Structures are given as C-alpha cells and as structure tokens.
Amino acid sequence: MNQSENYIIDIDVEGDSFSSLTSDIVLGQIEEQSINSAQDRIDDCFSLSCLPVATKREAVAFEGRNLIYYIEPSLANKAITNLPQESGRNLSTVVIVKTTAPYANVFSLHQVLPHYLQDRFFPDFFGIRESVEQLFQGADNDSGVLQQASIDEIIPDECLEFCESYDLVETFYDCVRQAKQDFESVEKIQAELGYFHDDDEFDDEPHITIEVKVNTSRETAEGSYDRWLDWFIVKVPDSVRKFFILTIDRG
Amino acid sequence: MDPQDFLDTASSLVNSPREADLRTSVSRSYYAVILFFRNYFAKEVGFSPENPDFAIHKVIPEFFNISNSEEATKIGEKIKRLKAGRRDADYILSKVISGTKASDHLDLAKKLITCSITGDVEKAVLEHATKRARVRRLIQ
C-alpha cells in the first residue's frame, strides 16, 4: 500500500456490523438508504472528528455491484471482485474514503461517533482485511493507478460546488479520469470555474475548464485531445457538454 | 477586412518576448476563427453578420454542436477551447501566457479555418444552424 495514503473502508453487511483496526485501514459501518445520506454521514463523521478530512468528492459508494458514485475505475472493479461474498450476506454498501494525510488520531473518531466506528478487535471472520490488503497491493501494482496517483490534481471547492448544484459531479470526474487516460506525460490537471467575459454579451455562462498540463509535442497533445474529444462527444450529452471545456497547457 | 488577416497578426506576435504580444496573438487567433465562421453562417443561413442580436461567442459553437455529427461537434468544442484561451489572454492577467500556448492556439486556429465542412456534414450543420438562428430570431 502506498504509505502516504490511508483508507477507511466501511462495509455494510446486511444484518451485521464489524470493524477491524490496522495502522492504515479502519473498517466500520455505514448503512444508509441513499448515496446522499451516506455522503452526509461521511461529512458528519469527518467534520465532527476534526481529522484531516476526506471530502465528499473522495467518497465512493456502491449499491450492490452498481457504482453509484465516483471511484477510480480500476480500484472500483477490484473492490467489487475482491471483497468477500458470504452466503446469506449481501454486500450492500462499500464506502471507500481516501484522505491525503495520515489520520492524526483515529480514536477521536471512535469517541465522537461510536455508532459509526466500533473499536472492537476480533477475528476477521470474512477475510476482509486480507481482501483489502490484496486490493490495495493490487492497486499499488497497477501502473495505471500509480500513474494517476502521481498526477497533481487541483480541483477547487468552488468547482465541485458548481458541479453539485448542476448535478455534474460524476461527469466532471469522468472527464478528468478520461483525460488522465487519453493524454500522455500528464504533469497536472487543474480545474477552474469560469465565466465567459464577452464584450456585448451580458449572459455570462458558468462552466468548468479542465486544463491538462502535459510535457509532449504539440502533435502528441493534439492527438490525445482528439481521443478525449471522441469520448466526450459520445459519452456526455450535448446539454451537459456546454458546462465543460478541456484545454491543454504545454508550458 | 478578411478575418483571416487576424491570423497574420497572431503569427507576427507569436514569437515575441513580450507577454502582452503573446496574449494579443492568442486573442487574434480566436477572433480570426470566430469571425470567419460568423461570416460563413451569415452568408449560408441568411442574416446580417453584424446583426446586434447575434451573440457570436455563444452562438457560433452552438451552430456546430449537433448530436448527429461528431465531426461538426468537434469543431464546436475546439472553438470553445480557443475561446477559453482568449478569455485567459484578455482578462486573466494572473495566468502566464507562454509562447507555446500562443503558438498552439495559432496552429489550432489555422486548422479550424482551413478544415472543410462538406457534403452531409455541411448540410447537417447548416440545417441545425438555421434552426438555431430562427430560435434566436436572427432570421424569420
């Protein structure tokens, strides 16, 4: 596992709850009926705990095997396939919360929200820990994930707030993820909420500019851009495309 | 004046050491394209290119954004990309506009102006543009 990253994994197994504490992984329980309320619970957990926070945008959730929120695709697929499925128990929700700083004090979280995380140590009945460790070891070995982890992403909160208000969060992250996939030698991806200041046009349109900083030739960058555009046009409806622009910075 | 003359201006400034010149180059690259297509649509669809209701910065990319022509939609998206660059060049002085960026924008502008929209794609674009022009009351 990447030592600079810590993960909380909450697994809700119908009819039971459990937790396991390791140096980097905390397993607990979230059981919510909808992703919105699950997100709110995650927000509550971290805001009350005063830990270096994972924000909503870094939370991911599934219902069954259906991805209902954002996650790196390679990690999502492994999460679905590697977590154990015991007979008689349905894996209903997996929430993976990634933070960018080590937990200062996991126990403060336990103290604040005992119903969220239970500080119990018991045999890992379902092989969760092993599966999780395998999951992240696999992720570490995945060159695609490693490459993505090393790209500097700058995504201001105002961008996400805008996306949330227009129900564009998933599309936004899809655009970023696709850019990472299609462009070579990506150094940085930076999002920005912008308005077009057009002379004589008074209806400024808010939109998100996603700037991909690359260290490649123009020809390579434009080829990558064309690939991304091919995806963008097919996958993003025209009513939504107007909210996103991808630009290239070759320095 | 031919809008493509702006490409000559952009080209003359693209190697300047002064950032103000590079910003001007980026801006002129965009205007070469937007005015080129303004004149094209005005002529083909049938409205005055200097119609005060013609919000060209918004409408030109809109004319190209049609779901049944990927080729046309890509043109619209590339115009948006130039538009974003022009916005930064003209208004966002905290950003650095490099010679590479000016050169890339100039290259993209030249490609857009020289790309040929023909056949079924042109027909689809003009049909869509005509509908949009009616919605915007540029034509009856």
mmCIF file of C-alpha atoms in Angstrom:
data_model
loop_
_atom_site.group_PDB
_atom_site.id
_atom_site.type_symbol
_atom_site.label_atom_id
_atom_site.label_comp_id
_atom_site.label_asym_id
_atom_site.label_seq_id
_atom_site.Cartn_x
_atom_site.Cartn_y
_atom_site.Cartn_z
ATOM 1 C CA MET A 1 0.000 0.000 0.000
ATOM 2 C CA ASN A 2 1.118 3.494 -0.694
ATOM 3 C CA GLN A 3 2.395 4.661 2.661
ATOM 4 C CA SER A 4 1.397 8.218 2.089
ATOM 5 C CA GLU A 5 -2.261 7.320 1.789
ATOM 6 C CA ASN A 6 -4.636 5.946 4.339
ATOM 7 C CA TYR A 7 -8.004 4.458 3.724
ATOM 8 C CA ILE A 8 -11.139 3.943 5.630
ATOM 9 C CA ILE A 9 -13.279 1.224 4.296
ATOM 10 C CA ASP A 10 -16.741 0.816 5.533
ATOM 11 C CA ILE A 11 -18.507 -2.326 4.681
ATOM 12 C CA ASP A 12 -22.091 -2.851 5.464
ATOM 13 C CA VAL A 13 -23.014 -6.455 5.513
ATOM 14 C CA GLU A 14 -26.667 -6.940 5.896
ATOM 15 C CA GLY A 15 -27.619 -7.945 9.369
ATOM 16 C CA ASP A 16 -24.212 -7.458 10.960
ATOM 17 C CA SER A 17 -21.550 -4.949 11.649
ATOM 18 C CA PHE A 18 -17.891 -5.332 12.373
ATOM 19 C CA SER A 19 -14.717 -3.399 12.372
ATOM 20 C CA SER A 20 -11.042 -4.040 12.236
ATOM 21 C CA LEU A 21 -8.354 -1.555 13.022
ATOM 22 C CA THR A 22 -4.984 -1.633 11.355
ATOM 23 C CA SER A 23 -2.402 1.073 11.009
ATOM 24 C CA ASP A 24 -3.914 2.201 7.783
ATOM 25 C CA ILE A 25 -7.279 0.651 7.379
ATOM 26 C CA VAL A 26 -10.296 1.164 9.521
ATOM 27 C CA LEU A 27 -13.305 -0.907 8.808
ATOM 28 C CA GLY A 28 -16.604 0.204 10.117
ATOM 29 C CA GLN A 29 -20.145 0.542 9.074
ATOM 30 C CA ILE A 30 -22.274 2.932 7.228
ATOM 31 C CA GLU A 31 -25.751 1.895 6.472
ATOM 32 C CA GLU A 32 -27.772 4.387 4.600
ATOM 33 C CA GLN A 33 -30.593 4.197 2.178
ATOM 34 C CA SER A 34 -29.191 6.577 -0.355
ATOM 35 C CA ILE A 35 -25.884 7.934 -1.516
ATOM 36 C CA ASN A 36 -26.898 11.448 -0.477
ATOM 37 C CA SER A 37 -27.476 10.433 3.093
ATOM 38 C CA ALA A 38 -24.324 8.305 3.046
ATOM 39 C CA GLN A 39 -22.374 11.319 1.877
ATOM 40 C CA ASP A 40 -23.916 13.407 4.609
ATOM 41 C CA ARG A 41 -22.895 10.813 7.166
ATOM 42 C CA ILE A 42 -19.334 10.831 5.875
ATOM 43 C CA ASP A 43 -19.295 14.607 6.076
ATOM 44 C CA ASP A 44 -20.602 14.459 9.625
ATOM 45 C CA CYS A 45 -18.005 11.897 10.587
ATOM 46 C CA PHE A 46 -15.109 13.933 9.395
ATOM 47 C CA SER A 47 -16.320 17.347 10.342
ATOM 48 C CA LEU A 48 -17.058 16.270 13.893
ATOM 49 C CA SER A 49 -13.847 14.333 14.237
ATOM 50 C CA CYS A 50 -11.694 17.303 13.202
ATOM 51 C CA LEU A 51 -9.413 14.957 11.356
ATOM 52 C CA PRO A 52 -7.590 15.981 8.216
ATOM 53 C CA VAL A 53 -10.580 15.446 6.093
ATOM 54 C CA ALA A 54 -11.608 13.492 3.144
ATOM 55 C CA THR A 55 -14.219 15.499 1.457
ATOM 56 C CA LYS A 56 -17.335 14.275 -0.189
ATOM 57 C CA ARG A 57 -15.675 14.184 -3.518
ATOM 58 C CA GLU A 58 -13.346 11.472 -2.344
ATOM 59 C CA ALA A 59 -16.084 9.232 -1.106
ATOM 60 C CA VAL A 60 -17.299 6.443 -3.228
ATOM 61 C CA ALA A 61 -20.207 4.153 -2.841
ATOM 62 C CA PHE A 62 -21.842 1.200 -4.405
ATOM 63 C CA GLU A 63 -25.213 -0.312 -4.152
ATOM 64 C CA GLY A 64 -24.640 -3.963 -4.554
ATOM 65 C CA ARG A 65 -22.349 -4.107 -7.521
ATOM 66 C CA ASN A 66 -23.577 -0.889 -9.015
ATOM 67 C CA LEU A 67 -21.293 2.060 -8.794
ATOM 68 C CA ILE A 68 -23.351 4.997 -7.713
ATOM 69 C CA TYR A 69 -20.607 7.452 -7.060
ATOM 70 C CA TYR A 70 -17.096 8.225 -8.145
ATOM 71 C CA ILE A 71 -14.122 5.927 -7.828
ATOM 72 C CA GLU A 72 -11.071 5.222 -9.878
ATOM 73 C CA PRO A 73 -12.321 2.561 -12.273
ATOM 74 C CA SER A 74 -9.507 0.108 -11.678
ATOM 75 C CA LEU A 75 -9.998 0.347 -7.951
ATOM 76 C CA ALA A 76 -13.742 0.046 -8.275
ATOM 77 C CA ASN A 77 -13.524 -3.140 -10.237
ATOM 78 C CA LYS A 78 -11.140 -4.648 -7.757
ATOM 79 C CA ALA A 79 -13.272 -3.560 -4.824
ATOM 80 C CA ILE A 80 -16.247 -5.322 -6.288
ATOM 81 C CA THR A 81 -14.455 -8.505 -7.159
ATOM 82 C CA ASN A 82 -12.114 -8.854 -4.235
ATOM 83 C CA LEU A 83 -14.368 -8.276 -1.287
ATOM 84 C CA PRO A 84 -15.813 -11.456 0.044
ATOM 85 C CA GLN A 85 -19.358 -12.514 -0.510
ATOM 86 C CA GLU A 86 -20.511 -14.834 2.178
ATOM 87 C CA SER A 87 -23.558 -16.904 1.627
ATOM 88 C CA GLY A 88 -26.569 -15.374 3.304
ATOM 89 C CA ARG A 89 -24.951 -11.947 3.461
ATOM 90 C CA ASN A 90 -25.350 -9.276 0.892
ATOM 91 C CA LEU A 91 -22.675 -6.720 0.344
ATOM 92 C CA SER A 92 -24.872 -3.724 0.103
ATOM 93 C CA THR A 93 -22.664 -0.719 0.522
ATOM 94 C CA VAL A 94 -18.962 -0.148 0.254
ATOM 95 C CA VAL A 95 -17.662 3.264 1.026
ATOM 96 C CA ILE A 96 -14.025 3.974 0.409
ATOM 97 C CA VAL A 97 -12.795 7.231 1.780
ATOM 98 C CA LYS A 98 -9.358 8.344 0.845
ATOM 99 C CA THR A 99 -7.502 11.032 2.672
ATOM 100 C CA THR A 100 -4.371 12.838 1.736
ATOM 101 C CA ALA A 101 -2.902 12.947 5.177
ATOM 102 C CA PRO A 102 -2.392 10.317 7.805
ATOM 103 C CA TYR A 103 -5.005 10.123 10.475
ATOM 104 C CA ALA A 104 -3.902 12.139 13.424
ATOM 105 C CA ASN A 105 -5.970 10.215 15.857
ATOM 106 C CA VAL A 106 -8.309 7.520 14.757
ATOM 107 C CA PHE A 107 -9.622 7.079 18.264
ATOM 108 C CA SER A 108 -11.057 10.559 18.309
ATOM 109 C CA LEU A 109 -13.328 9.393 15.550
ATOM 110 C CA HIS A 110 -14.350 6.473 17.681
ATOM 111 C CA GLN A 111 -15.080 8.724 20.593
ATOM 112 C CA VAL A 112 -17.127 11.152 18.634
ATOM 113 C CA LEU A 113 -19.174 8.686 16.694
ATOM 114 C CA PRO A 114 -19.271 5.372 18.426
ATOM 115 C CA HIS A 115 -22.158 4.214 16.333
ATOM 116 C CA TYR A 116 -20.108 4.818 13.215
ATOM 117 C CA LEU A 117 -16.957 3.039 14.122
ATOM 118 C CA GLN A 118 -16.819 0.371 16.740
ATOM 119 C CA ASP A 119 -13.498 -0.008 18.410
ATOM 120 C CA ARG A 120 -13.585 -3.738 18.535
ATOM 121 C CA PHE A 121 -10.899 -6.113 17.607
ATOM 122 C CA PHE A 122 -11.994 -9.535 16.693
ATOM 123 C CA PRO A 123 -11.028 -12.227 14.268
ATOM 124 C CA ASP A 124 -11.536 -11.140 10.771
ATOM 125 C CA PHE A 125 -14.372 -13.531 10.124
ATOM 126 C CA PHE A 126 -14.784 -12.799 6.475
ATOM 127 C CA GLY A 127 -11.212 -12.263 5.433
ATOM 128 C CA ILE A 128 -11.934 -8.615 4.917
ATOM 129 C CA ARG A 129 -8.513 -7.429 5.943
ATOM 130 C CA GLU A 130 -6.766 -9.837 3.667
ATOM 131 C CA SER A 131 -9.012 -8.922 0.792
ATOM 132 C CA VAL A 132 -8.485 -5.244 1.408
ATOM 133 C CA GLU A 133 -4.752 -5.606 1.638
ATOM 134 C CA GLN A 134 -4.762 -7.585 -1.545
ATOM 135 C CA LEU A 135 -6.935 -4.934 -3.066
ATOM 136 C CA PHE A 136 -4.539 -2.162 -2.315
ATOM 137 C CA GLN A 137 -1.472 -4.171 -3.061
ATOM 138 C CA GLY A 138 -3.013 -4.864 -6.397
ATOM 139 C CA ALA A 139 -3.821 -1.216 -6.797
ATOM 140 C CA ASP A 140 -0.231 -0.288 -5.992
ATOM 141 C CA ASN A 141 0.948 -2.664 -8.644
ATOM 142 C CA ASP A 142 -1.455 -1.309 -11.177
ATOM 143 C CA SER A 143 0.630 1.033 -13.258
ATOM 144 C CA GLY A 144 -2.470 2.853 -14.352
ATOM 145 C CA VAL A 145 -3.483 3.604 -10.795
ATOM 146 C CA LEU A 146 0.077 4.518 -9.851
ATOM 147 C CA GLN A 147 0.292 6.878 -12.766
ATOM 148 C CA GLN A 148 -2.931 8.501 -11.782
ATOM 149 C CA ALA A 149 -1.842 8.758 -8.170
ATOM 150 C CA SER A 150 1.258 10.705 -9.220
ATOM 151 C CA ILE A 151 -0.615 13.338 -11.266
ATOM 152 C CA ASP A 152 -1.100 16.581 -9.452
ATOM 153 C CA GLU A 153 -4.808 17.413 -9.408
ATOM 154 C CA ILE A 154 -6.020 20.818 -8.447
ATOM 155 C CA ILE A 155 -9.765 20.888 -8.031
ATOM 156 C CA PRO A 156 -11.034 23.918 -6.115
ATOM 157 C CA ASP A 157 -14.043 23.538 -3.898
ATOM 158 C CA GLU A 158 -15.975 26.082 -5.959
ATOM 159 C CA CYS A 159 -15.722 23.749 -8.951
ATOM 160 C CA LEU A 160 -17.233 20.920 -7.007
ATOM 161 C CA GLU A 161 -19.897 23.143 -5.526
ATOM 162 C CA PHE A 162 -20.836 24.242 -9.016
ATOM 163 C CA CYS A 163 -20.890 20.654 -10.224
ATOM 164 C CA GLU A 164 -23.012 19.606 -7.287
ATOM 165 C CA SER A 165 -25.502 22.367 -7.903
ATOM 166 C CA TYR A 166 -25.909 21.253 -11.518
ATOM 167 C CA ASP A 167 -25.634 17.527 -10.785
ATOM 168 C CA LEU A 168 -22.404 17.308 -12.758
ATOM 169 C CA VAL A 169 -20.036 15.730 -10.245
ATOM 170 C CA GLU A 170 -19.927 12.353 -11.853
ATOM 171 C CA THR A 171 -19.484 13.826 -15.311
ATOM 172 C CA PHE A 172 -16.733 16.077 -14.057
ATOM 173 C CA TYR A 173 -14.761 13.213 -12.612
ATOM 174 C CA ASP A 174 -15.385 11.178 -15.728
ATOM 175 C CA CYS A 175 -13.868 13.994 -17.782
ATOM 176 C CA VAL A 176 -10.824 14.185 -15.520
ATOM 177 C CA ARG A 177 -10.378 10.455 -15.460
ATOM 178 C CA GLN A 178 -10.659 10.198 -19.227
ATOM 179 C CA ALA A 179 -8.115 12.984 -19.645
ATOM 180 C CA LYS A 180 -5.657 11.070 -17.496
ATOM 181 C CA GLN A 181 -6.246 8.049 -19.643
ATOM 182 C CA ASP A 182 -6.013 9.704 -23.035
ATOM 183 C CA PHE A 183 -3.145 12.151 -22.517
ATOM 184 C CA GLU A 184 0.493 11.173 -22.287
ATOM 185 C CA SER A 185 3.024 12.625 -19.858
ATOM 186 C CA VAL A 186 0.407 14.425 -17.828
ATOM 187 C CA GLU A 187 2.019 16.626 -15.195
ATOM 188 C CA LYS A 188 -1.018 18.277 -13.752
ATOM 189 C CA ILE A 189 -4.743 18.537 -14.150
ATOM 190 C CA GLN A 190 -6.307 21.734 -12.921
ATOM 191 C CA ALA A 191 -9.965 22.595 -12.879
ATOM 192 C CA GLU A 192 -11.316 26.083 -12.735
ATOM 193 C CA LEU A 193 -14.763 27.577 -12.518
ATOM 194 C CA GLY A 194 -15.030 30.253 -15.094
ATOM 195 C CA TYR A 195 -17.350 32.663 -16.771
ATOM 196 C CA PHE A 196 -17.009 33.973 -20.257
ATOM 197 C CA HIS A 197 -16.492 37.696 -20.174
ATOM 198 C CA ASP A 198 -17.709 38.504 -23.611
ATOM 199 C CA ASP A 199 -17.979 42.048 -24.717
ATOM 200 C CA ASP A 200 -21.526 42.914 -25.667
ATOM 201 C CA GLU A 201 -22.831 39.639 -24.342
ATOM 202 C CA PHE A 202 -24.269 40.030 -20.913
ATOM 203 C CA ASP A 203 -25.212 36.468 -20.174
ATOM 204 C CA ASP A 204 -22.017 35.042 -18.802
ATOM 205 C CA GLU A 205 -22.154 31.297 -18.733
ATOM 206 C CA PRO A 206 -20.570 29.431 -15.852
ATOM 207 C CA HIS A 207 -18.536 26.439 -16.839
ATOM 208 C CA ILE A 208 -15.661 24.267 -15.719
ATOM 209 C CA THR A 209 -12.368 24.476 -17.569
ATOM 210 C CA ILE A 210 -10.232 21.397 -17.151
ATOM 211 C CA GLU A 211 -6.651 22.209 -18.042
ATOM 212 C CA VAL A 212 -4.330 19.319 -18.750
ATOM 213 C CA LYS A 213 -0.671 20.188 -18.408
ATOM 214 C CA VAL A 214 1.448 17.843 -20.492
ATOM 215 C CA ASN A 215 5.053 17.516 -21.443
ATOM 216 C CA THR A 216 4.685 16.357 -25.022
ATOM 217 C CA SER A 217 4.907 17.658 -28.524
ATOM 218 C CA ARG A 218 2.006 19.561 -29.995
ATOM 219 C CA GLU A 219 1.225 16.688 -32.317
ATOM 220 C CA THR A 220 1.040 14.214 -29.463
ATOM 221 C CA ALA A 221 -1.019 16.557 -27.306
ATOM 222 C CA GLU A 222 -3.490 17.259 -30.090
ATOM 223 C CA GLY A 223 -3.800 13.565 -30.845
ATOM 224 C CA SER A 224 -4.601 12.967 -27.182
ATOM 225 C CA TYR A 225 -7.081 15.799 -27.221
ATOM 226 C CA ASP A 226 -8.824 14.321 -30.253
ATOM 227 C CA ARG A 227 -9.125 10.997 -28.454
ATOM 228 C CA TRP A 228 -10.573 12.681 -25.401
ATOM 229 C CA LEU A 229 -12.932 14.666 -27.588
ATOM 230 C CA ASP A 230 -14.120 11.484 -29.297
ATOM 231 C CA TRP A 231 -15.064 10.140 -25.884
ATOM 232 C CA PHE A 232 -16.541 13.459 -24.698
ATOM 233 C CA ILE A 233 -18.846 13.830 -27.649
ATOM 234 C CA VAL A 234 -20.162 10.289 -27.426
ATOM 235 C CA LYS A 235 -20.446 9.894 -23.690
ATOM 236 C CA VAL A 236 -21.500 13.336 -22.489
ATOM 237 C CA PRO A 237 -24.907 14.604 -23.629
ATOM 238 C CA ASP A 238 -24.889 17.853 -25.542
ATOM 239 C CA SER A 239 -26.968 19.519 -22.834
ATOM 240 C CA VAL A 240 -24.103 18.844 -20.404
ATOM 241 C CA ARG A 241 -21.124 19.413 -22.677
ATOM 242 C CA LYS A 242 -21.643 23.159 -22.538
ATOM 243 C CA PHE A 243 -20.536 23.097 -18.908
ATOM 244 C CA PHE A 244 -17.099 21.666 -19.652
ATOM 245 C CA ILE A 245 -14.124 22.763 -21.683
ATOM 246 C CA LEU A 246 -10.818 20.948 -21.852
ATOM 247 C CA THR A 247 -7.712 22.943 -22.572
ATOM 248 C CA ILE A 248 -4.094 21.959 -22.951
ATOM 249 C CA ASP A 249 -1.048 23.567 -21.411
ATOM 250 C CA ARG A 250 2.266 22.539 -22.877
ATOM 251 C CA GLY A 251 4.132 25.159 -20.885
ATOM 252 C CA MET B 1 -11.343 43.199 -43.746
ATOM 253 C CA ASP B 2 -10.905 39.480 -44.018
ATOM 254 C CA PRO B 3 -10.978 37.814 -40.574
ATOM 255 C CA GLN B 4 -8.079 35.657 -41.663
ATOM 256 C CA ASP B 5 -5.911 38.778 -41.600
ATOM 257 C CA PHE B 6 -6.050 38.371 -37.846
ATOM 258 C CA LEU B 7 -4.081 35.162 -38.282
ATOM 259 C CA ASP B 8 -1.286 37.194 -39.844
ATOM 260 C CA THR B 9 -1.308 39.460 -36.801
ATOM 261 C CA ALA B 10 -1.312 36.460 -34.474
ATOM 262 C CA SER B 11 1.555 34.941 -36.420
ATOM 263 C CA SER B 12 3.605 38.131 -36.291
ATOM 264 C CA LEU B 13 3.346 38.209 -32.491
ATOM 265 C CA VAL B 14 3.683 34.558 -31.603
ATOM 266 C CA ASN B 15 7.460 34.691 -31.184
ATOM 267 C CA SER B 16 7.544 37.954 -29.298
ATOM 268 C CA PRO B 17 9.327 38.030 -25.934
ATOM 269 C CA ARG B 18 6.599 40.266 -24.539
ATOM 270 C CA GLU B 19 3.695 38.558 -22.823
ATOM 271 C CA ALA B 20 1.319 41.307 -23.927
ATOM 272 C CA ASP B 21 2.123 40.374 -27.529
ATOM 273 C CA LEU B 22 1.581 36.692 -26.833
ATOM 274 C CA ARG B 23 -1.793 37.461 -25.247
ATOM 275 C CA THR B 24 -2.725 39.524 -28.262
ATOM 276 C CA SER B 25 -1.692 36.651 -30.504
ATOM 277 C CA VAL B 26 -3.960 34.217 -28.631
ATOM 278 C CA SER B 27 -6.811 36.687 -28.785
ATOM 279 C CA ARG B 28 -6.411 37.340 -32.511
ATOM 280 C CA SER B 29 -6.250 33.616 -33.246
ATOM 281 C CA TYR B 30 -9.631 33.209 -31.646
ATOM 282 C CA TYR B 31 -11.142 36.207 -33.405
ATOM 283 C CA ALA B 32 -9.887 35.037 -36.763
ATOM 284 C CA VAL B 33 -11.842 31.827 -36.273
ATOM 285 C CA ILE B 34 -14.995 33.247 -34.736
ATOM 286 C CA LEU B 35 -15.345 35.971 -37.338
ATOM 287 C CA PHE B 36 -14.538 33.588 -40.178
ATOM 288 C CA PHE B 37 -17.395 31.336 -39.121
ATOM 289 C CA ARG B 38 -19.638 34.302 -38.357
ATOM 290 C CA ASN B 39 -19.323 35.398 -41.940
ATOM 291 C CA TYR B 40 -19.776 31.834 -43.204
ATOM 292 C CA PHE B 41 -23.012 31.269 -41.322
ATOM 293 C CA ALA B 42 -24.338 34.725 -42.001
ATOM 294 C CA LYS B 43 -23.924 34.095 -45.704
ATOM 295 C CA GLU B 44 -25.178 30.500 -45.755
ATOM 296 C CA VAL B 45 -28.060 30.873 -43.311
ATOM 297 C CA GLY B 46 -29.044 34.352 -44.397
ATOM 298 C CA PHE B 47 -28.619 37.001 -41.759
ATOM 299 C CA SER B 48 -26.502 40.063 -41.378
ATOM 300 C CA PRO B 49 -23.126 39.211 -39.855
ATOM 301 C CA GLU B 50 -23.301 42.386 -37.814
ATOM 302 C CA ASN B 51 -26.794 41.748 -36.508
ATOM 303 C CA PRO B 52 -26.717 43.116 -32.945
ATOM 304 C CA ASP B 53 -28.698 40.114 -31.715
ATOM 305 C CA PHE B 54 -26.055 37.746 -32.951
ATOM 306 C CA ALA B 55 -24.169 36.757 -29.791
ATOM 307 C CA ILE B 56 -21.400 35.238 -31.832
ATOM 308 C CA HIS B 57 -19.240 33.971 -28.985
ATOM 309 C CA LYS B 58 -22.030 31.772 -27.755
ATOM 310 C CA VAL B 59 -23.888 31.078 -30.956
ATOM 311 C CA ILE B 60 -21.082 30.012 -33.272
ATOM 312 C CA PRO B 61 -20.056 26.994 -31.150
ATOM 313 C CA GLU B 62 -23.774 26.301 -30.729
ATOM 314 C CA PHE B 63 -24.202 26.108 -34.501
ATOM 315 C CA PHE B 64 -21.669 23.305 -34.570
ATOM 316 C CA ASN B 65 -22.908 21.408 -31.563
ATOM 317 C CA ILE B 66 -25.233 18.913 -33.162
ATOM 318 C CA SER B 67 -25.584 15.434 -31.851
ATOM 319 C CA ASN B 68 -25.702 13.642 -35.170
ATOM 320 C CA SER B 69 -22.407 14.928 -36.454
ATOM 321 C CA GLU B 70 -19.338 14.171 -34.395
ATOM 322 C CA GLU B 71 -17.157 16.000 -36.862
ATOM 323 C CA ALA B 72 -19.180 19.185 -36.539
ATOM 324 C CA THR B 73 -19.396 18.895 -32.775
ATOM 325 C CA LYS B 74 -15.629 18.557 -32.539
ATOM 326 C CA ILE B 75 -15.251 21.815 -34.409
ATOM 327 C CA GLY B 76 -17.547 23.492 -31.916
ATOM 328 C CA GLU B 77 -15.576 22.103 -28.994
ATOM 329 C CA LYS B 78 -12.299 23.303 -30.486
ATOM 330 C CA ILE B 79 -13.737 26.769 -30.930
ATOM 331 C CA LYS B 80 -14.700 26.654 -27.254
ATOM 332 C CA ARG B 81 -11.125 25.757 -26.446
ATOM 333 C CA LEU B 82 -9.849 28.784 -28.337
ATOM 334 C CA LYS B 83 -12.485 30.865 -26.605
ATOM 335 C CA ALA B 84 -11.236 29.750 -23.195
ATOM 336 C CA GLY B 85 -7.708 30.687 -24.206
ATOM 337 C CA ARG B 86 -8.850 34.076 -25.392
ATOM 338 C CA ARG B 87 -10.649 34.685 -22.128
ATOM 339 C CA ASP B 88 -7.472 33.949 -20.198
ATOM 340 C CA ALA B 89 -5.390 36.060 -22.550
ATOM 341 C CA ASP B 90 -7.694 39.064 -22.425
ATOM 342 C CA TYR B 91 -8.885 39.015 -18.811
ATOM 343 C CA ILE B 92 -6.893 36.731 -16.525
ATOM 344 C CA LEU B 93 -3.653 38.569 -16.096
ATOM 345 C CA SER B 94 -2.593 36.368 -13.199
ATOM 346 C CA LYS B 95 -2.089 33.465 -15.583
ATOM 347 C CA VAL B 96 1.061 33.157 -17.628
ATOM 348 C CA ILE B 97 0.514 33.026 -21.370
ATOM 349 C CA SER B 98 3.529 31.393 -22.935
ATOM 350 C CA GLY B 99 4.861 31.399 -26.447
ATOM 351 C CA THR B 100 3.983 27.725 -26.646
ATOM 352 C CA LYS B 101 0.365 28.441 -25.806
ATOM 353 C CA ALA B 102 0.196 31.272 -28.356
ATOM 354 C CA SER B 103 1.744 29.039 -30.962
ATOM 355 C CA ASP B 104 -0.614 26.152 -30.181
ATOM 356 C CA HIS B 105 -3.620 28.432 -30.420
ATOM 357 C CA LEU B 106 -2.442 29.852 -33.712
ATOM 358 C CA ASP B 107 -1.962 26.366 -35.091
ATOM 359 C CA LEU B 108 -5.427 25.288 -33.962
ATOM 360 C CA ALA B 109 -6.999 28.422 -35.409
ATOM 361 C CA LYS B 110 -5.358 27.812 -38.771
ATOM 362 C CA LYS B 111 -6.610 24.227 -38.817
ATOM 363 C CA LEU B 112 -10.152 25.251 -37.967
ATOM 364 C CA ILE B 113 -10.299 27.870 -40.678
ATOM 365 C CA THR B 114 -8.910 25.528 -43.284
ATOM 366 C CA CYS B 115 -10.951 22.500 -42.299
ATOM 367 C CA SER B 116 -13.507 21.813 -44.936
ATOM 368 C CA ILE B 117 -17.077 21.167 -43.969
ATOM 369 C CA THR B 118 -18.655 19.491 -46.918
ATOM 370 C CA GLY B 119 -21.296 17.085 -48.004
ATOM 371 C CA ASP B 120 -23.649 15.633 -45.435
ATOM 372 C CA VAL B 121 -21.800 17.246 -42.557
ATOM 373 C CA GLU B 122 -22.183 20.695 -44.071
ATOM 374 C CA LYS B 123 -25.825 20.016 -44.779
ATOM 375 C CA ALA B 124 -26.445 18.901 -41.205
ATOM 376 C CA VAL B 125 -24.548 21.877 -39.783
ATOM 377 C CA LEU B 126 -26.451 24.381 -41.866
ATOM 378 C CA GLU B 127 -29.808 22.803 -41.093
ATOM 379 C CA HIS B 128 -29.023 22.946 -37.399
ATOM 380 C CA ALA B 129 -27.655 26.472 -37.658
ATOM 381 C CA THR B 130 -30.770 27.611 -39.486
ATOM 382 C CA LYS B 131 -32.966 26.226 -36.710
ATOM 383 C CA ARG B 132 -30.833 27.877 -34.064
ATOM 384 C CA ALA B 133 -30.878 31.146 -35.987
ATOM 385 C CA ARG B 134 -34.680 31.058 -36.028
ATOM 386 C CA VAL B 135 -34.791 30.373 -32.302
ATOM 387 C CA ARG B 136 -32.511 33.329 -31.770
ATOM 388 C CA ARG B 137 -34.574 35.416 -34.163
ATOM 389 C CA LEU B 138 -31.719 36.084 -36.478
ATOM 390 C CA ILE B 139 -33.969 35.019 -39.343
ATOM 391 C CA GLN B 140 -37.704 34.582 -39.748
#
